[in-house]
PDB file of C-alpha atoms in Angstrom:
ATOM      1  CA  UNK A   1     -42.904  53.525  -3.207  1.00 75.00           C
ATOM      2  CA  UNK A   2     -40.651  50.661  -4.300  1.00 86.00           C
ATOM      3  CA  UNK A   3     -37.767  51.885  -6.464  1.00 89.00           C
ATOM      4  CA  UNK A   4     -37.842  50.095  -9.822  1.00 90.00           C
ATOM      5  CA  UNK A   5     -34.483  48.745 -10.987  1.00 90.00           C
ATOM      6  CA  UNK A   6     -34.599  47.242 -14.506  1.00 91.00           C
ATOM      7  CA  UNK A   7     -33.084  43.768 -14.774  1.00 94.00           C
ATOM      8  CA  UNK A   8     -33.004  43.322 -10.987  1.00 96.00           C
ATOM      9  CA  UNK A   9     -36.341  41.567 -10.412  1.00 98.00           C
ATOM     10  CA  UNK A  10     -37.655  44.426  -8.300  1.00 98.00           C
ATOM     11  CA  UNK A  11     -40.373  43.027  -6.028  1.00 98.00           C
ATOM     12  CA  UNK A  12     -43.764  44.735  -5.818  1.00 98.00           C
ATOM     13  CA  UNK A  13     -46.375  43.437  -3.408  1.00 98.00           C
ATOM     14  CA  UNK A  14     -49.218  45.919  -3.858  1.00 98.00           C
ATOM     15  CA  UNK A  15     -51.484  46.533  -6.820  1.00 98.00           C
ATOM     16  CA  UNK A  16     -51.039  50.280  -6.549  1.00 98.00           C
ATOM     17  CA  UNK A  17     -47.250  50.128  -6.864  1.00 97.00           C
ATOM     18  CA  UNK A  18     -47.107  47.736  -9.804  1.00 98.00           C
ATOM     19  CA  UNK A  19     -49.856  49.660 -11.591  1.00 97.00           C
ATOM     20  CA  UNK A  20     -48.002  52.945 -11.219  1.00 97.00           C
ATOM     21  CA  UNK A  21     -44.773  51.449 -12.548  1.00 96.00           C
ATOM     22  CA  UNK A  22     -46.239  49.610 -15.530  1.00 97.00           C
ATOM     23  CA  UNK A  23     -48.568  52.466 -16.465  1.00 96.00           C
ATOM     24  CA  UNK A  24     -45.597  54.822 -16.626  1.00 95.00           C
ATOM     25  CA  UNK A  25     -43.659  52.371 -18.799  1.00 94.00           C
ATOM     26  CA  UNK A  26     -46.544  51.892 -21.226  1.00 92.00           C
ATOM     27  CA  UNK A  27     -46.714  55.673 -21.677  1.00 93.00           C
ATOM     28  CA  UNK A  28     -43.156  55.503 -23.013  1.00 94.00           C
ATOM     29  CA  UNK A  29     -44.380  52.966 -25.627  1.00 93.00           C
ATOM     30  CA  UNK A  30     -42.373  50.109 -24.107  1.00 95.00           C
ATOM     31  CA  UNK A  31     -44.120  46.716 -24.142  1.00 97.00           C
ATOM     32  CA  UNK A  32     -44.843  45.229 -20.727  1.00 98.00           C
ATOM     33  CA  UNK A  33     -44.624  41.444 -21.004  1.00 98.00           C
ATOM     34  CA  UNK A  34     -46.254  39.425 -18.239  1.00 98.00           C
ATOM     35  CA  UNK A  35     -45.186  35.931 -17.238  1.00 98.00           C
ATOM     36  CA  UNK A  36     -47.832  34.661 -14.784  1.00 98.00           C
ATOM     37  CA  UNK A  37     -46.646  31.925 -12.390  1.00 98.00           C
ATOM     38  CA  UNK A  38     -47.523  30.375  -9.053  1.00 96.00           C
ATOM     39  CA  UNK A  39     -43.868  30.310  -8.010  1.00 95.00           C
ATOM     40  CA  UNK A  40     -41.696  27.285  -7.166  1.00 93.00           C
ATOM     41  CA  UNK A  41     -39.851  28.264 -10.315  1.00 96.00           C
ATOM     42  CA  UNK A  42     -37.883  25.826 -12.436  1.00 96.00           C
ATOM     43  CA  UNK A  43     -36.141  25.916 -15.819  1.00 96.00           C
ATOM     44  CA  UNK A  44     -39.482  25.797 -17.606  1.00 97.00           C
ATOM     45  CA  UNK A  45     -40.528  29.081 -16.005  1.00 97.00           C
ATOM     46  CA  UNK A  46     -37.182  30.661 -16.797  1.00 98.00           C
ATOM     47  CA  UNK A  47     -37.670  29.687 -20.442  1.00 98.00           C
ATOM     48  CA  UNK A  48     -40.863  31.778 -20.393  1.00 98.00           C
ATOM     49  CA  UNK A  49     -38.876  34.728 -19.058  1.00 98.00           C
ATOM     50  CA  UNK A  50     -36.353  34.271 -21.877  1.00 98.00           C
ATOM     51  CA  UNK A  51     -39.189  34.159 -24.423  1.00 98.00           C
ATOM     52  CA  UNK A  52     -40.539  37.410 -22.978  1.00 98.00           C
ATOM     53  CA  UNK A  53     -37.120  39.040 -23.202  1.00 98.00           C
ATOM     54  CA  UNK A  54     -36.977  38.339 -26.927  1.00 98.00           C
ATOM     55  CA  UNK A  55     -39.762  40.860 -27.532  1.00 98.00           C
ATOM     56  CA  UNK A  56     -37.997  44.099 -28.552  1.00 97.00           C
ATOM     57  CA  UNK A  57     -37.887  46.659 -25.754  1.00 96.00           C
ATOM     58  CA  UNK A  58     -39.720  44.356 -23.347  1.00 97.00           C
ATOM     59  CA  UNK A  59     -40.104  45.095 -19.662  1.00 98.00           C
ATOM     60  CA  UNK A  60     -40.600  41.632 -18.185  1.00 98.00           C
ATOM     61  CA  UNK A  61     -42.913  41.319 -15.193  1.00 98.00           C
ATOM     62  CA  UNK A  62     -43.225  37.922 -13.513  1.00 98.00           C
ATOM     63  CA  UNK A  63     -46.176  37.420 -11.202  1.00 98.00           C
ATOM     64  CA  UNK A  64     -45.849  34.940  -8.338  1.00 98.00           C
ATOM     65  CA  UNK A  65     -49.207  34.181  -6.803  1.00 98.00           C
ATOM     66  CA  UNK A  66     -50.695  30.896  -5.602  1.00 96.00           C
ATOM     67  CA  UNK A  67     -54.248  31.619  -6.670  1.00 95.00           C
ATOM     68  CA  UNK A  68     -56.771  30.108  -4.242  1.00 94.00           C
ATOM     69  CA  UNK A  69     -59.622  30.450  -6.757  1.00 94.00           C
ATOM     70  CA  UNK A  70     -58.235  27.721  -8.994  1.00 94.00           C
ATOM     71  CA  UNK A  71     -57.963  25.119  -6.226  1.00 92.00           C
ATOM     72  CA  UNK A  72     -61.033  23.112  -5.296  1.00 88.00           C
ATOM     73  CA  UNK A  73     -61.664  21.712  -1.837  1.00 84.00           C
ATOM     74  CA  UNK A  74     -59.302  18.810  -1.165  1.00 81.00           C
ATOM     75  CA  UNK A  75     -56.676  19.958  -3.687  1.00 87.00           C
ATOM     76  CA  UNK A  76     -53.130  20.930  -2.760  1.00 86.00           C
ATOM     77  CA  UNK A  77     -53.530  24.671  -2.061  1.00 91.00           C
ATOM     78  CA  UNK A  78     -51.958  24.530   1.395  1.00 91.00           C
ATOM     79  CA  UNK A  79     -49.228  22.113   0.329  1.00 86.00           C
ATOM     80  CA  UNK A  80     -48.341  23.909  -2.907  1.00 90.00           C
ATOM     81  CA  UNK A  81     -44.650  24.897  -2.677  1.00 89.00           C
ATOM     82  CA  UNK A  82     -43.980  28.548  -1.823  1.00 93.00           C
ATOM     83  CA  UNK A  83     -40.369  29.585  -2.373  1.00 95.00           C
ATOM     84  CA  UNK A  84     -40.539  33.339  -2.976  1.00 97.00           C
ATOM     85  CA  UNK A  85     -37.019  34.223  -1.883  1.00 97.00           C
ATOM     86  CA  UNK A  86     -35.419  31.530  -4.043  1.00 97.00           C
ATOM     87  CA  UNK A  87     -37.734  32.409  -6.928  1.00 98.00           C
ATOM     88  CA  UNK A  88     -36.688  36.069  -6.849  1.00 98.00           C
ATOM     89  CA  UNK A  89     -33.019  35.060  -6.900  1.00 98.00           C
ATOM     90  CA  UNK A  90     -33.627  32.909  -9.997  1.00 98.00           C
ATOM     91  CA  UNK A  91     -35.472  35.758 -11.699  1.00 98.00           C
ATOM     92  CA  UNK A  92     -32.725  38.211 -10.816  1.00 98.00           C
ATOM     93  CA  UNK A  93     -30.168  35.854 -12.333  1.00 98.00           C
ATOM     94  CA  UNK A  94     -32.343  35.613 -15.458  1.00 98.00           C
ATOM     95  CA  UNK A  95     -32.565  39.408 -15.736  1.00 98.00           C
ATOM     96  CA  UNK A  96     -36.310  39.772 -15.184  1.00 98.00           C
ATOM     97  CA  UNK A  97     -37.288  43.359 -14.536  1.00 98.00           C
ATOM     98  CA  UNK A  98     -40.049  43.106 -11.940  1.00 98.00           C
ATOM     99  CA  UNK A  99     -41.830  40.614  -9.721  1.00 98.00           C
ATOM    100  CA  UNK A 100     -45.421  41.067  -8.612  1.00 98.00           C
ATOM    101  CA  UNK A 101     -45.974  38.974  -5.472  1.00 98.00           C
ATOM    102  CA  UNK A 102     -49.288  39.945  -3.857  1.00 98.00           C
ATOM    103  CA  UNK A 103     -51.122  38.267  -1.002  1.00 97.00           C
ATOM    104  CA  UNK A 104     -54.581  36.725  -1.502  1.00 96.00           C
ATOM    105  CA  UNK A 105     -56.062  39.628   0.495  1.00 97.00           C
ATOM    106  CA  UNK A 106     -54.391  42.098  -1.859  1.00 98.00           C
ATOM    107  CA  UNK A 107     -55.802  40.333  -4.911  1.00 98.00           C
ATOM    108  CA  UNK A 108     -59.263  39.582  -3.489  1.00 97.00           C
ATOM    109  CA  UNK A 109     -59.982  42.213  -0.824  1.00 96.00           C
ATOM    110  CA  UNK A 110     -63.713  41.534  -1.102  1.00 95.00           C
ATOM    111  CA  UNK A 111     -63.422  37.798  -1.534  1.00 90.00           C
ATOM    112  CA  UNK A 112     -64.141  35.847  -4.748  1.00 87.00           C
ATOM    113  CA  UNK A 113     -67.263  37.749  -5.730  1.00 91.00           C
ATOM    114  CA  UNK A 114     -66.854  38.042  -9.512  1.00 95.00           C
ATOM    115  CA  UNK A 115     -65.466  35.236 -11.675  1.00 96.00           C
ATOM    116  CA  UNK A 116     -65.101  34.656 -15.421  1.00 97.00           C
ATOM    117  CA  UNK A 117     -66.826  31.584 -16.819  1.00 96.00           C
ATOM    118  CA  UNK A 118     -64.648  29.649 -19.298  1.00 97.00           C
ATOM    119  CA  UNK A 119     -67.493  28.324 -21.465  1.00 96.00           C
ATOM    120  CA  UNK A 120     -67.703  24.841 -22.938  1.00 96.00           C
ATOM    121  CA  UNK A 121     -63.956  24.397 -23.446  1.00 97.00           C
ATOM    122  CA  UNK A 122     -63.565  24.749 -19.697  1.00 96.00           C
ATOM    123  CA  UNK A 123     -65.777  21.728 -19.011  1.00 97.00           C
ATOM    124  CA  UNK A 124     -63.706  19.069 -20.794  1.00 98.00           C
ATOM    125  CA  UNK A 125     -60.398  17.383 -19.906  1.00 98.00           C
ATOM    126  CA  UNK A 126     -59.084  19.296 -16.858  1.00 97.00           C
ATOM    127  CA  UNK A 127     -62.471  20.958 -16.473  1.00 96.00           C
ATOM    128  CA  UNK A 128     -64.248  17.613 -16.155  1.00 96.00           C
ATOM    129  CA  UNK A 129     -62.067  16.667 -13.196  1.00 91.00           C
ATOM    130  CA  UNK A 130     -61.750  20.184 -11.771  1.00 93.00           C
ATOM    131  CA  UNK A 131     -65.005  21.982 -12.636  1.00 94.00           C
ATOM    132  CA  UNK A 132     -64.160  25.297 -10.926  1.00 94.00           C
ATOM    133  CA  UNK A 133     -60.524  25.401 -11.981  1.00 95.00           C
ATOM    134  CA  UNK A 134     -60.635  27.454 -15.170  1.00 97.00           C
ATOM    135  CA  UNK A 135     -63.018  30.052 -13.759  1.00 97.00           C
ATOM    136  CA  UNK A 136     -60.346  30.656 -11.125  1.00 97.00           C
ATOM    137  CA  UNK A 137     -57.589  30.757 -13.728  1.00 98.00           C
ATOM    138  CA  UNK A 138     -59.387  33.209 -16.007  1.00 98.00           C
ATOM    139  CA  UNK A 139     -60.361  35.476 -13.144  1.00 98.00           C
ATOM    140  CA  UNK A 140     -56.828  35.848 -11.836  1.00 98.00           C
ATOM    141  CA  UNK A 141     -55.292  36.146 -15.301  1.00 98.00           C
ATOM    142  CA  UNK A 142     -57.754  38.859 -16.280  1.00 98.00           C
ATOM    143  CA  UNK A 143     -56.938  40.714 -13.052  1.00 98.00           C
ATOM    144  CA  UNK A 144     -53.207  40.386 -13.717  1.00 98.00           C
ATOM    145  CA  UNK A 145     -53.664  41.713 -17.246  1.00 98.00           C
ATOM    146  CA  UNK A 146     -55.477  44.775 -15.902  1.00 98.00           C
ATOM    147  CA  UNK A 147     -53.130  45.323 -12.963  1.00 98.00           C
ATOM    148  CA  UNK A 148     -49.896  45.123 -14.966  1.00 98.00           C
ATOM    149  CA  UNK A 149     -51.108  46.955 -18.096  1.00 97.00           C
ATOM    150  CA  UNK A 150     -49.343  44.213 -20.067  1.00 98.00           C
ATOM    151  CA  UNK A 151     -49.207  44.278 -23.854  1.00 98.00           C
ATOM    152  CA  UNK A 152     -48.084  40.637 -24.101  1.00 98.00           C
ATOM    153  CA  UNK A 153     -48.347  37.560 -21.882  1.00 98.00           C
ATOM    154  CA  UNK A 154     -46.372  34.317 -22.077  1.00 98.00           C
ATOM    155  CA  UNK A 155     -47.837  30.941 -21.092  1.00 98.00           C
ATOM    156  CA  UNK A 156     -46.286  27.491 -21.319  1.00 97.00           C
ATOM    157  CA  UNK A 157     -47.822  24.874 -23.583  1.00 98.00           C
ATOM    158  CA  UNK A 158     -47.574  22.238 -20.857  1.00 97.00           C
ATOM    159  CA  UNK A 159     -50.819  23.679 -19.519  1.00 97.00           C
ATOM    160  CA  UNK A 160     -52.260  23.515 -23.019  1.00 98.00           C
ATOM    161  CA  UNK A 161     -55.933  23.744 -22.112  1.00 98.00           C
ATOM    162  CA  UNK A 162     -55.174  26.749 -19.914  1.00 98.00           C
ATOM    163  CA  UNK A 163     -53.518  28.434 -22.889  1.00 98.00           C
ATOM    164  CA  UNK A 164     -56.586  27.789 -25.045  1.00 98.00           C
ATOM    165  CA  UNK A 165     -59.105  29.135 -22.524  1.00 98.00           C
ATOM    166  CA  UNK A 166     -56.975  32.246 -21.971  1.00 98.00           C
ATOM    167  CA  UNK A 167     -56.704  32.877 -25.715  1.00 98.00           C
ATOM    168  CA  UNK A 168     -60.476  32.438 -25.927  1.00 98.00           C
ATOM    169  CA  UNK A 169     -61.014  34.959 -23.115  1.00 98.00           C
ATOM    170  CA  UNK A 170     -58.775  37.521 -24.781  1.00 98.00           C
ATOM    171  CA  UNK A 171     -60.691  37.143 -28.055  1.00 98.00           C
ATOM    172  CA  UNK A 172     -64.180  37.089 -26.567  1.00 98.00           C
ATOM    173  CA  UNK A 173     -63.639  39.987 -24.153  1.00 98.00           C
ATOM    174  CA  UNK A 174     -61.677  42.103 -26.667  1.00 98.00           C
ATOM    175  CA  UNK A 175     -58.660  42.361 -24.400  1.00 98.00           C
ATOM    176  CA  UNK A 176     -55.708  44.241 -25.856  1.00 97.00           C
ATOM    177  CA  UNK A 177     -53.128  41.621 -24.910  1.00 98.00           C
ATOM    178  CA  UNK A 178     -51.152  39.341 -27.202  1.00 98.00           C
ATOM    179  CA  UNK A 179     -51.030  35.839 -25.715  1.00 98.00           C
ATOM    180  CA  UNK A 180     -47.979  33.805 -26.683  1.00 98.00           C
ATOM    181  CA  UNK A 181     -47.561  30.065 -26.095  1.00 98.00           C
ATOM    182  CA  UNK A 182     -44.068  28.772 -25.319  1.00 98.00           C
ATOM    183  CA  UNK A 183     -42.879  25.175 -25.886  1.00 97.00           C
ATOM    184  CA  UNK A 184     -42.832  22.564 -23.138  1.00 98.00           C
ATOM    185  CA  UNK A 185     -39.494  22.257 -21.354  1.00 97.00           C
ATOM    186  CA  UNK A 186     -38.532  18.739 -20.355  1.00 97.00           C
ATOM    187  CA  UNK A 187     -35.978  17.025 -18.183  1.00 96.00           C
ATOM    188  CA  UNK A 188     -33.273  15.114 -20.031  1.00 96.00           C
ATOM    189  CA  UNK A 189     -35.300  11.902 -19.680  1.00 96.00           C
ATOM    190  CA  UNK A 190     -38.445  13.467 -21.161  1.00 97.00           C
ATOM    191  CA  UNK A 191     -40.466  14.315 -18.043  1.00 97.00           C
ATOM    192  CA  UNK A 192     -42.291  17.621 -18.482  1.00 98.00           C
ATOM    193  CA  UNK A 193     -41.034  20.133 -15.930  1.00 97.00           C
ATOM    194  CA  UNK A 194     -43.610  20.952 -13.261  1.00 95.00           C
ATOM    195  CA  UNK A 195     -43.565  22.414  -9.771  1.00 92.00           C
ATOM    196  CA  UNK A 196     -45.529  19.328  -8.684  1.00 93.00           C
ATOM    197  CA  UNK A 197     -42.647  17.035  -9.663  1.00 95.00           C
ATOM    198  CA  UNK A 198     -41.150  17.876  -6.270  1.00 92.00           C
ATOM    199  CA  UNK A 199     -43.942  15.827  -4.671  1.00 93.00           C
ATOM    200  CA  UNK A 200     -42.707  12.633  -6.342  1.00 96.00           C
ATOM    201  CA  UNK A 201     -40.601  10.039  -4.528  1.00 97.00           C
ATOM    202  CA  UNK A 202     -37.667   8.542  -6.435  1.00 97.00           C
ATOM    203  CA  UNK A 203     -39.764   5.547  -7.487  1.00 97.00           C
ATOM    204  CA  UNK A 204     -42.711   7.736  -8.460  1.00 98.00           C
ATOM    205  CA  UNK A 205     -40.399   9.982 -10.453  1.00 97.00           C
ATOM    206  CA  UNK A 206     -39.412   6.944 -12.505  1.00 97.00           C
ATOM    207  CA  UNK A 207     -43.050   5.920 -12.981  1.00 98.00           C
ATOM    208  CA  UNK A 208     -43.947   9.440 -14.119  1.00 98.00           C
ATOM    209  CA  UNK A 209     -41.858   8.917 -17.250  1.00 98.00           C
ATOM    210  CA  UNK A 210     -44.689   6.682 -18.452  1.00 98.00           C
ATOM    211  CA  UNK A 211     -46.673   9.783 -19.428  1.00 98.00           C
ATOM    212  CA  UNK A 212     -44.104  11.237 -21.809  1.00 98.00           C
ATOM    213  CA  UNK A 213     -43.323   7.747 -23.106  1.00 98.00           C
ATOM    214  CA  UNK A 214     -47.000   7.221 -23.893  1.00 98.00           C
ATOM    215  CA  UNK A 215     -47.246  10.507 -25.772  1.00 98.00           C
ATOM    216  CA  UNK A 216     -44.103   9.716 -27.738  1.00 98.00           C
ATOM    217  CA  UNK A 217     -45.444   6.279 -28.648  1.00 98.00           C
ATOM    218  CA  UNK A 218     -48.622   7.867 -29.946  1.00 98.00           C
ATOM    219  CA  UNK A 219     -46.649  10.396 -31.957  1.00 97.00           C
ATOM    220  CA  UNK A 220     -44.517   7.723 -33.594  1.00 96.00           C
ATOM    221  CA  UNK A 221     -47.550   6.091 -35.213  1.00 97.00           C
ATOM    222  CA  UNK A 222     -49.193   9.326 -36.395  1.00 96.00           C
ATOM    223  CA  UNK A 223     -48.900   8.096 -39.960  1.00 95.00           C
ATOM    224  CA  UNK A 224     -51.458   5.399 -39.147  1.00 96.00           C
ATOM    225  CA  UNK A 225     -54.164   7.878 -38.148  1.00 96.00           C
ATOM    226  CA  UNK A 226     -55.934   9.140 -35.011  1.00 97.00           C
ATOM    227  CA  UNK A 227     -57.142   5.795 -33.651  1.00 97.00           C
ATOM    228  CA  UNK A 228     -53.651   4.329 -33.834  1.00 98.00           C
ATOM    229  CA  UNK A 229     -52.186   7.315 -31.993  1.00 98.00           C
ATOM    230  CA  UNK A 230     -54.539   6.940 -29.041  1.00 98.00           C
ATOM    231  CA  UNK A 231     -54.231   3.146 -28.964  1.00 98.00           C
ATOM    232  CA  UNK A 232     -50.430   3.243 -28.914  1.00 98.00           C
ATOM    233  CA  UNK A 233     -50.353   5.809 -26.118  1.00 98.00           C
ATOM    234  CA  UNK A 234     -52.943   3.954 -24.062  1.00 98.00           C
ATOM    235  CA  UNK A 235     -51.047   0.683 -24.368  1.00 98.00           C
ATOM    236  CA  UNK A 236     -48.017   2.247 -22.683  1.00 98.00           C
ATOM    237  CA  UNK A 237     -50.076   3.537 -19.759  1.00 98.00           C
ATOM    238  CA  UNK A 238     -52.096   0.332 -19.412  1.00 98.00           C
ATOM    239  CA  UNK A 239     -48.827  -1.562 -18.991  1.00 98.00           C
ATOM    240  CA  UNK A 240     -48.207   0.311 -15.709  1.00 97.00           C
ATOM    241  CA  UNK A 241     -51.227  -0.504 -13.482  1.00 96.00           C
ATOM    242  CA  UNK A 242     -50.005   1.680 -10.605  1.00 96.00           C
ATOM    243  CA  UNK A 243     -50.646   4.797 -12.696  1.00 97.00           C
ATOM    244  CA  UNK A 244     -54.213   6.030 -12.277  1.00 97.00           C
ATOM    245  CA  UNK A 245     -55.265   7.464 -15.634  1.00 98.00           C
ATOM    246  CA  UNK A 246     -57.631  10.431 -15.558  1.00 97.00           C
ATOM    247  CA  UNK A 247     -57.831  11.054 -19.304  1.00 98.00           C
ATOM    248  CA  UNK A 248     -55.953  10.414 -22.518  1.00 98.00           C
ATOM    249  CA  UNK A 249     -57.503  12.212 -25.458  1.00 98.00           C
ATOM    250  CA  UNK A 250     -56.648  13.391 -28.934  1.00 98.00           C
ATOM    251  CA  UNK A 251     -58.168  16.781 -29.732  1.00 98.00           C
ATOM    252  CA  UNK A 252     -57.988  19.431 -32.422  1.00 98.00           C
ATOM    253  CA  UNK A 253     -55.730  22.488 -31.912  1.00 96.00           C
ATOM    254  CA  UNK A 254     -58.494  24.403 -30.105  1.00 97.00           C
ATOM    255  CA  UNK A 255     -59.535  21.221 -28.261  1.00 98.00           C
ATOM    256  CA  UNK A 256     -62.450  20.555 -30.587  1.00 97.00           C
ATOM    257  CA  UNK A 257     -62.834  17.771 -33.139  1.00 97.00           C
ATOM    258  CA  UNK A 258     -59.724  16.025 -34.426  1.00 97.00           C
ATOM    259  CA  UNK A 259     -58.418  17.237 -37.776  1.00 96.00           C
ATOM    260  CA  UNK A 260     -57.395  14.000 -39.571  1.00 95.00           C
ATOM    261  CA  UNK A 261     -55.246  15.948 -42.010  1.00 94.00           C
ATOM    262  CA  UNK A 262     -53.856  18.733 -39.805  1.00 96.00           C
ATOM    263  CA  UNK A 263     -52.549  19.773 -36.384  1.00 96.00           C
ATOM    264  CA  UNK A 264     -53.898  18.199 -33.201  1.00 98.00           C
ATOM    265  CA  UNK A 265     -52.983  17.688 -29.560  1.00 98.00           C
ATOM    266  CA  UNK A 266     -52.675  14.476 -27.577  1.00 98.00           C
ATOM    267  CA  UNK A 267     -53.273  15.221 -23.884  1.00 98.00           C
ATOM    268  CA  UNK A 268     -52.909  13.104 -20.765  1.00 98.00           C
ATOM    269  CA  UNK A 269     -53.563  13.479 -17.044  1.00 98.00           C
ATOM    270  CA  UNK A 270     -52.838  10.823 -14.446  1.00 98.00           C
ATOM    271  CA  UNK A 271     -52.000  10.290 -10.811  1.00 97.00           C
ATOM    272  CA  UNK A 272     -48.605   8.932  -9.904  1.00 98.00           C
ATOM    273  CA  UNK A 273     -48.895   8.070  -6.240  1.00 97.00           C
ATOM    274  CA  UNK A 274     -50.877  11.000  -4.843  1.00 95.00           C
ATOM    275  CA  UNK A 275     -49.529  13.504  -7.391  1.00 95.00           C
ATOM    276  CA  UNK A 276     -51.627  14.478 -10.382  1.00 95.00           C
ATOM    277  CA  UNK A 277     -49.548  15.252 -13.485  1.00 97.00           C
ATOM    278  CA  UNK A 278     -50.460  16.504 -16.950  1.00 98.00           C
ATOM    279  CA  UNK A 279     -48.611  16.472 -20.259  1.00 98.00           C
ATOM    280  CA  UNK A 280     -49.327  16.813 -23.958  1.00 98.00           C
ATOM    281  CA  UNK A 281     -47.777  16.604 -27.373  1.00 98.00           C
ATOM    282  CA  UNK A 282     -48.593  18.162 -30.711  1.00 97.00           C
ATOM    283  CA  UNK A 283     -49.330  15.823 -33.607  1.00 97.00           C
ATOM    284  CA  UNK A 284     -49.826  16.989 -37.178  1.00 95.00           C
ATOM    285  CA  UNK A 285     -51.332  14.388 -39.469  1.00 95.00           C
ATOM    286  CA  UNK A 286     -50.385  16.560 -42.418  1.00 87.00           C
ATOM    287  CA  UNK A 287     -46.696  16.544 -41.539  1.00 75.00           C
ATOM    288  CA  UNK A 288     -44.016  14.196 -40.309  1.00 59.00           C
ATOM    289  CA  UNK A 289     -42.989  16.762 -37.673  1.00 56.00           C
ATOM    290  CA  UNK A 290     -44.099  16.126 -34.097  1.00 53.00           C
ATOM    291  CA  UNK A 291     -44.500  19.176 -31.855  1.00 53.00           C
ATOM    292  CA  UNK A 292     -43.498  18.957 -28.223  1.00 48.00           C
ATOM    293  CA  UNK A 293     -41.872  15.540 -28.604  1.00 48.00           C
ATOM    294  CA  UNK A 294     -39.485  14.641 -25.786  1.00 44.00           C
ATOM    295  CA  UNK A 295     -35.934  14.930 -27.061  1.00 37.00           C
ATOM    296  CA  UNK A 296     -33.183  12.374 -26.712  1.00 36.00           C
TER     297      UNK A 296
END
C-alpha cells in the first residue's frame, strides 16, 4: 500500500489504493477535490490546483491519464505528450496532495464496454468535428469521480464545452460532486495555454495568436450586438489564410441560443499547421465587462 504524504504529490497507480485513501479521508469530513488532467502540465493546470487548494480543508488529487476513449482514429493519441515524472515534480512543488496515474488497462480492464452519451450539447462545436469525443470524456470523468470519492472537481474554462457537458452529466445523473470552472490562463501575448502548444513551430506559434486576437476583436465590439461580434472575429481569422478554421460561433452560456442582453460565449477552433487549437471568450451584452479577455 502506497504511504500517503499530504502535500507531497503521493503517486497512486491503482484504483484500489486511491479509493482506500480517499474513502478514508471523506470519512473524516475532509473535501476531496479532483483536478482531472491528461498530463503534460503547464501553468494553466497548476492554476487549477491552486483553485482546488482554496477550498477549506481540501485534499487535492490530480489525475494524470491520457484517456484513449476521447481520441478518434487518426487523432494524436500516440503522439500526445506524456511527461509523468516532470508532472509529478511540478505538482509536488505546487503542494498537491496526491496523483492518480493509472494505465489504460487499470481504467478499462474489460475494454470500453459502457460509455455515457453526452446528449445534444455533445453534437455541436467540438462534437460536430469529433463525434465520439465527449462520450469518452464523460465516461472517464464519471469513473474518476467514483474512484476518487471527490466532493468537488475543478475544470478549466478553456475547454468550455467540456465543462458544460460535465456539469450537465452531474445534474442529470444526480452526482454528488460540485463542478467548478476556473478561468483560462494565457501566455503574456494572449495565447491560451495548452499542452498541444508544444506541437507548434516558432512560426506556427506566432500564427496561433490569431485565435486570441480574433476573440478579443469580437469582444471589443460587443456593444454593437451579436452579429458584429462574430463578424469582427471572423475578419481577423479570414485575414490569415494559412489558418484552417473549423468553427467560430457565438453561443449562450450553456451553448444554446444567444442571449442578446446577457452572458454568452464566443468559441473558436482552428488548425495551425497540423495542430488543432481551441479558445473562447465570455461576452456579456448586458455589461461592459468581458470575461476571459486576453490581458495586456
